Amino acid sequence: MDLLEVKTMGLYIHFPFCLSKCSYCDFYSIPLTNQEQIEAYILSLLIEIKLQADYYQDFLIKTVYLGGGTPSLMEDRQFFLLINTISNNFKLADDVEITIEANPKTLSEDKLKSFFTTGLNRVSLGVQSFYANELKILGRNNKLTDIYETIALINKLNFKNYNIDLIYGIPFQTRESWLANLEIAISLNPAHISAYLLQLEPSTRLGQRVLNNEIIMLDEEMEEMMYYDSIDFLAKHNYQHYEISNFCKHNYQSKHNMIYWHNSPYLGLGVGAVSLVGKERCINKPEVVEYINCLAAGYMPPREVLEVMTDKEIIAEAIIMGLRLIDGINIKDFSLRYNIDLLQAYKQPIRECLDKKLLNMENGHLKLAKNAYFLSNQVFRQFIGD
Amino acid sequence: MLNRIRNFSIIAHIDHGKSTLADRLLQTTGALTEREMKEQVLDKMDLEREKGITIKLQPVRINYKASDGQDYILNLIDTPGHVDFTYEVSRSLASCEGALLVVDASQGIEAQTLANVYLAMDLDLEIIGVVNKIDLPGAEPDKVKEEMENVLGIEQAEIIPISAKLGLGIEEVLEAIVANVPAPVGDIDKPFKALIFDSFFDSYKGAISYIRVVDGEVRKNDIIKMMSTDQDFEVAEIGVLTPVMTEVDKLRAGEVGYLAAGIKNVADTKVGDTITLANRSADAPVPGYKEIKPMVYCGLYPIENNDFEKLRDSLEKLELNDASLFYEPENSEALGFGFRCGFLGLLHLEIIKERLEREYDLNLLATAPSVVYKINLTDGSEIFVQNPNHWPEPQKIEAVMEPYVKASIMVPNDYVGTVMELCQEKRGNFITMEYITTLRVLLTYKLPLSEILYDFFDSLKSRTRGYASLDYELDDYEVSDLVKLDIMLNGDIVDALSFIIHKDRSYYQARAIVEKLRKIIPRQMYEVVIQASIGNKIIARESIKAMRKDVLAKCYGGDITRKKKLLEKQKEGKKRMKQIGQVEVPKDAFMTVLNIEND
């Protein structure tokens, strides 16, 4: 089996700075104190891009994704430098998808225009909610008007390919207010909607408040209803459900995220960024000062190998990532790609999940049953570990 | 030679400072250097140090140059303090001629002080009274001495005031041992005869026995014979404990030491057996110990079904180290293959379970403990039942009897009322009340053993702010209105959760258990209905709603490693669950039926 055969890859660029940290967020992010921080960071990124690119000259870059943090805090000049350096050093596909994550309040008309000119063709907007009380619980720093202004701007520039991130399961949220959120979202006509269940991380401010009983989470039944409400509602409005938490208009899937779900290679650049190349997944150590210092001195920032997978582990990962897609796994393609007989190799767990009606087999695809979307870990656990 | 040996034990109520005194004796006589000294040297097991109690008896040889200028060998046999282990105390006392009785200078005589003194008196041991902890602010050594004279008949003038912690009075104790404990009697010229008073399994040397030599002597390479089984073995090593195992040439009459003879089968070195020589046999064995009967039984099951054989091997090895442990294979519909095990009490149960898990790397599940019930059947026969699943059909039962104990409770007179109330709640029958001193009362009650086992001691302690002390001995069986309570999951009886309970308490208890199970059984893919029933009658019901959410909302490249680890950890967690029918039950669930009233 040669897993290195696939010669395309995605680039993920991490931008760690945020204006302030949201109450539910446990990602690596740094509160922004001055613009010089960004400048120093971008310069380091440019060096890392050049250093890394040498190793990946055979790869065609299909997607570039700027995530964070809040990458939309970047100035247009910085964005230009970044994209320009990438395209000068890597081989970009003609139809390369270039996405930036943006928060309302951080984008001006000039900046956005300039981004587009530079090559940006997808925006993922962190809206989370269209209700002020919900934004407050989430500790978001923007106002409702910021959201509407930013979206108005995108629509004014006649830009289609953008995503709205929404969160449901927020304490005090009702089934009605969630549906109203969806209603507002579709009225703004985004090409893509991500609807995420609020996941409580104990280390976050919100996590602590819940642990201290200052605030209570919604019960499972309510969360489940909200989830299936979103699927039904969005389907009715021509948003195709294509991954557990993701919906899009026809042909507007996030190409970059599809790389993750297809277990294809990706290279992470920037502090805290994760790469998967071959059987190895590694992370640039999440230490921004060290990162900048290393690159300023001309060598690679410290990296940590997260895992070196066995063939079996790669396959297990490909299964659980693949099953996140609503279309599931194409059994024939999968078996060819990994040189195994999927149905035979995982006979017992597949049988069990089919019996429990958690999985379906349809047209040569193995996929989650609809009622199992919200119970999908029950399926994934069957394939993982020993 | 014999007249230079002194064999003695230390007896005390729990926490009166027995282990500290033992440590100090070793240190003062130089048996251990300061550097080797750590607290509770004789408490070898990690568990003992953690719990601050002594579980196993432990012999040690001390060399002491007395004030008469002579060298003496003092054999100290440490004893456990908890009431569960009275049997071990009696065994160590049987190997001695004298006992140090340690009483706390601020607590005075407690229930177990009395019980232990009676044991020692039965064996005609010389008792040396010691008042410990005289350095403490609340110490009243004179008052305690007076108490000891009045209650135990030990002359005040003979009682030695000490502080084991500070090392005060230790020399006096050593001198008193030499002066007052009789030297062992035994005949060096008679055939070798020794009593096994404890044994344990060593993976290199095989079974090792602690022995007290009564007559004659034994040397390496001698061929010995176990008198109860007539089996012969060649002695591979003999030695003494200083307290580290130290090889010697021979062990002679009156001495205490260890013996290894490459004995692989643990059943061949029975505690209480007599060892003699194959070619020159003693005519009669030493009177052994009476066979101890466990007071409480429960099922022990491996979480992993294929660990059954490993559990069997481990129990065999532990049994060698613990003569009071009983076990036999049993089969549960819910849990598969396991063992029905008998214990001296709940602490004993807990300790055995923990030792099996730690020392033998097992993951175990214990079912609810049960005492042994006596049942008269309508056909005129009588049976004993220690497993609720062997409970006969109600229509076949003529009468049910449960074991009662005679409990001695020592308590300051202020708390007499509250203790009587507690005994009443626990279905006790009052027997007597005696004033030991003007302020301290000895209450005697007859109580059902099953009531004592669970949380009686904790309740007693909390209601008397820790001042009450308890000792009990098995009394007899009495007729009682008992029923079998079954727990059902999704309509199927879980045999491992069934237990026997007094009818008056069954409704309350059933509701409490069902409620508790609802809390500790996690949500499953399907709704789980929990019911409690007596016969065919359902008396309590709860349900656990089906799991509605088990999902990772976000899963992208950056966090897949973490998410996979989470899933793996959850999968591991399931191994701590026992699958019963369609339901996954946490292993602790089986003990919860006990802990209801503590919540």
mmCIF file of N, CA, C and O in Angstrom, chain B residues 93-124:
data_model
loop_
_atom_site.group_PDB
_atom_site.id
_atom_site.type_symbol
_atom_site.label_atom_id
_atom_site.label_comp_id
_atom_site.label_asym_id
_atom_site.label_seq_id
_atom_site.Cartn_x
_atom_site.Cartn_y
_atom_site.Cartn_z
ATOM 1 N N LEU B 93 -1.356 -14.490 69.207
ATOM 2 C CA LEU B 93 -1.264 -14.660 70.656
ATOM 3 C C LEU B 93 -0.908 -16.098 71.015
ATOM 4 O O LEU B 93 -0.188 -16.360 71.977
ATOM 5 N N ALA B 94 -1.391 -17.042 70.206
ATOM 6 C CA ALA B 94 -1.135 -18.450 70.501
ATOM 7 C C ALA B 94 0.348 -18.795 70.357
ATOM 8 O O ALA B 94 0.798 -19.818 70.874
ATOM 9 N N SER B 95 1.096 -17.938 69.677
ATOM 10 C CA SER B 95 2.525 -18.211 69.509
ATOM 11 C C SER B 95 3.378 -17.514 70.566
ATOM 12 O O SER B 95 4.590 -17.489 70.464
ATOM 13 N N CYS B 96 2.739 -16.911 71.555
ATOM 14 C CA CYS B 96 3.470 -16.094 72.529
ATOM 15 C C CYS B 96 3.252 -16.586 73.957
ATOM 16 O O CYS B 96 2.334 -17.355 74.235
ATOM 17 N N GLU B 97 4.096 -16.039 74.832
ATOM 18 C CA GLU B 97 3.886 -16.276 76.259
ATOM 19 C C GLU B 97 3.446 -15.001 76.969
ATOM 20 O O GLU B 97 3.065 -15.047 78.145
ATOM 21 N N GLY B 98 3.571 -13.882 76.288
ATOM 22 C CA GLY B 98 3.203 -12.635 76.952
ATOM 23 C C GLY B 98 2.654 -11.628 75.962
ATOM 24 O O GLY B 98 2.790 -11.794 74.751
ATOM 25 N N ALA B 99 1.987 -10.594 76.503
ATOM 26 C CA ALA B 99 1.426 -9.560 75.639
ATOM 27 C C ALA B 99 1.576 -8.200 76.298
ATOM 28 O O ALA B 99 1.368 -8.063 77.505
ATOM 29 N N LEU B 100 1.963 -7.215 75.458
ATOM 30 C CA LEU B 100 1.929 -5.832 75.921
ATOM 31 C C LEU B 100 0.540 -5.303 75.632
ATOM 32 O O LEU B 100 0.087 -5.335 74.491
ATOM 33 N N LEU B 101 -0.114 -4.800 76.673
ATOM 34 C CA LEU B 101 -1.440 -4.232 76.468
ATOM 35 C C LEU B 101 -1.282 -2.721 76.430
ATOM 36 O O LEU B 101 -0.938 -2.100 77.440
ATOM 37 N N VAL B 102 -1.518 -2.131 75.266
ATOM 38 C CA VAL B 102 -1.327 -0.687 75.114
ATOM 39 C C VAL B 102 -2.674 0.015 75.204
ATOM 40 O O VAL B 102 -3.620 -0.342 74.491
ATOM 41 N N VAL B 103 -2.748 1.012 76.110
ATOM 42 C CA VAL B 103 -3.980 1.788 76.228
ATOM 43 C C VAL B 103 -3.616 3.265 76.082
ATOM 44 O O VAL B 103 -2.637 3.740 76.654
ATOM 45 N N ASP B 104 -4.409 3.947 75.297
ATOM 46 C CA ASP B 104 -4.197 5.373 75.042
ATOM 47 C C ASP B 104 -4.513 6.177 76.307
ATOM 48 O O ASP B 104 -5.581 6.027 76.893
ATOM 49 N N ALA B 105 -3.576 7.067 76.681
ATOM 50 C CA ALA B 105 -3.704 7.788 77.950
ATOM 51 C C ALA B 105 -4.849 8.793 77.945
ATOM 52 O O ALA B 105 -5.285 9.231 79.007
ATOM 53 N N SER B 106 -5.347 9.164 76.775
ATOM 54 C CA SER B 106 -6.496 10.067 76.796
ATOM 55 C C SER B 106 -7.808 9.352 76.472
ATOM 56 O O SER B 106 -8.874 9.812 76.832
ATOM 57 N N GLN B 107 -7.732 8.217 75.816
ATOM 58 C CA GLN B 107 -8.958 7.501 75.442
ATOM 59 C C GLN B 107 -9.392 6.493 76.496
ATOM 60 O O GLN B 107 -10.572 6.201 76.641
ATOM 61 N N GLY B 108 -8.455 5.891 77.204
ATOM 62 C CA GLY B 108 -8.786 4.864 78.182
ATOM 63 C C GLY B 108 -9.156 3.550 77.523
ATOM 64 O O GLY B 108 -8.904 3.336 76.331
ATOM 65 N N ILE B 109 -9.755 2.676 78.290
ATOM 66 C CA ILE B 109 -10.099 1.340 77.809
ATOM 67 C C ILE B 109 -11.217 1.426 76.776
ATOM 68 O O ILE B 109 -12.185 2.165 76.972
ATOM 69 N N GLU B 110 -11.048 0.713 75.668
ATOM 70 C CA GLU B 110 -12.082 0.693 74.639
ATOM 71 C C GLU B 110 -12.568 -0.739 74.452
ATOM 72 O O GLU B 110 -11.999 -1.685 75.009
ATOM 73 N N ALA B 111 -13.598 -0.860 73.612
ATOM 74 C CA ALA B 111 -14.238 -2.170 73.456
ATOM 75 C C ALA B 111 -13.243 -3.244 73.037
ATOM 76 O O ALA B 111 -13.253 -4.368 73.547
ATOM 77 N N GLN B 112 -12.347 -2.888 72.106
ATOM 78 C CA GLN B 112 -11.411 -3.905 71.641
ATOM 79 C C GLN B 112 -10.308 -4.184 72.646
ATOM 80 O O GLN B 112 -9.721 -5.254 72.617
ATOM 81 N N THR B 113 -10.007 -3.212 73.502
ATOM 82 C CA THR B 113 -9.031 -3.476 74.564
ATOM 83 C C THR B 113 -9.527 -4.666 75.363
ATOM 84 O O THR B 113 -8.806 -5.633 75.623
ATOM 85 N N LEU B 114 -10.801 -4.580 75.739
ATOM 86 C CA LEU B 114 -11.405 -5.651 76.527
ATOM 87 C C LEU B 114 -11.352 -6.970 75.778
ATOM 88 O O LEU B 114 -10.903 -7.987 76.313
ATOM 89 N N ALA B 115 -11.802 -6.938 74.525
ATOM 90 C CA ALA B 115 -11.876 -8.183 73.760
ATOM 91 C C ALA B 115 -10.497 -8.830 73.653
ATOM 92 O O ALA B 115 -10.356 -10.053 73.843
ATOM 93 N N ASN B 116 -9.475 -8.012 73.377
ATOM 94 C CA ASN B 116 -8.126 -8.555 73.224
ATOM 95 C C ASN B 116 -7.572 -9.078 74.540
ATOM 96 O O ASN B 116 -6.883 -10.097 74.570
ATOM 97 N N VAL B 117 -7.865 -8.372 75.627
ATOM 98 C CA VAL B 117 -7.389 -8.837 76.929
ATOM 99 C C VAL B 117 -8.030 -10.197 77.258
ATOM 100 O O VAL B 117 -7.355 -11.111 77.737
ATOM 101 N N TYR B 118 -9.296 -10.333 76.941
ATOM 102 C CA TYR B 118 -9.949 -11.627 77.212
ATOM 103 C C TYR B 118 -9.305 -12.749 76.405
ATOM 104 O O TYR B 118 -9.084 -13.845 76.909
ATOM 105 N N LEU B 119 -8.992 -12.440 75.138
ATOM 106 C CA LEU B 119 -8.306 -13.436 74.303
ATOM 107 C C LEU B 119 -6.979 -13.850 74.946
ATOM 108 O O LEU B 119 -6.656 -15.032 75.051
ATOM 109 N N ALA B 120 -6.217 -12.863 75.394
ATOM 110 C CA ALA B 120 -4.898 -13.128 75.974
ATOM 111 C C ALA B 120 -5.025 -13.916 77.283
ATOM 112 O O ALA B 120 -4.232 -14.807 77.568
ATOM 113 N N MET B 121 -6.041 -13.571 78.049
ATOM 114 C CA MET B 121 -6.242 -14.274 79.318
ATOM 115 C C MET B 121 -6.622 -15.730 79.080
ATOM 116 O O MET B 121 -6.149 -16.624 79.793
ATOM 117 N N ASP B 122 -7.458 -15.954 78.069
ATOM 118 C CA ASP B 122 -7.851 -17.325 77.724
ATOM 119 C C ASP B 122 -6.626 -18.181 77.437
ATOM 120 O O ASP B 122 -6.608 -19.376 77.695
ATOM 121 N N LEU B 123 -5.590 -17.549 76.856
ATOM 122 C CA LEU B 123 -4.394 -18.290 76.475
ATOM 123 C C LEU B 123 -3.335 -18.258 77.588
ATOM 124 O O LEU B 123 -2.192 -18.659 77.363
ATOM 125 N N ASP B 124 -3.720 -17.743 78.761
ATOM 126 C CA ASP B 124 -2.812 -17.696 79.915
ATOM 127 C C ASP B 124 -1.565 -16.873 79.667
ATOM 128 O O ASP B 124 -0.475 -17.194 80.137
#
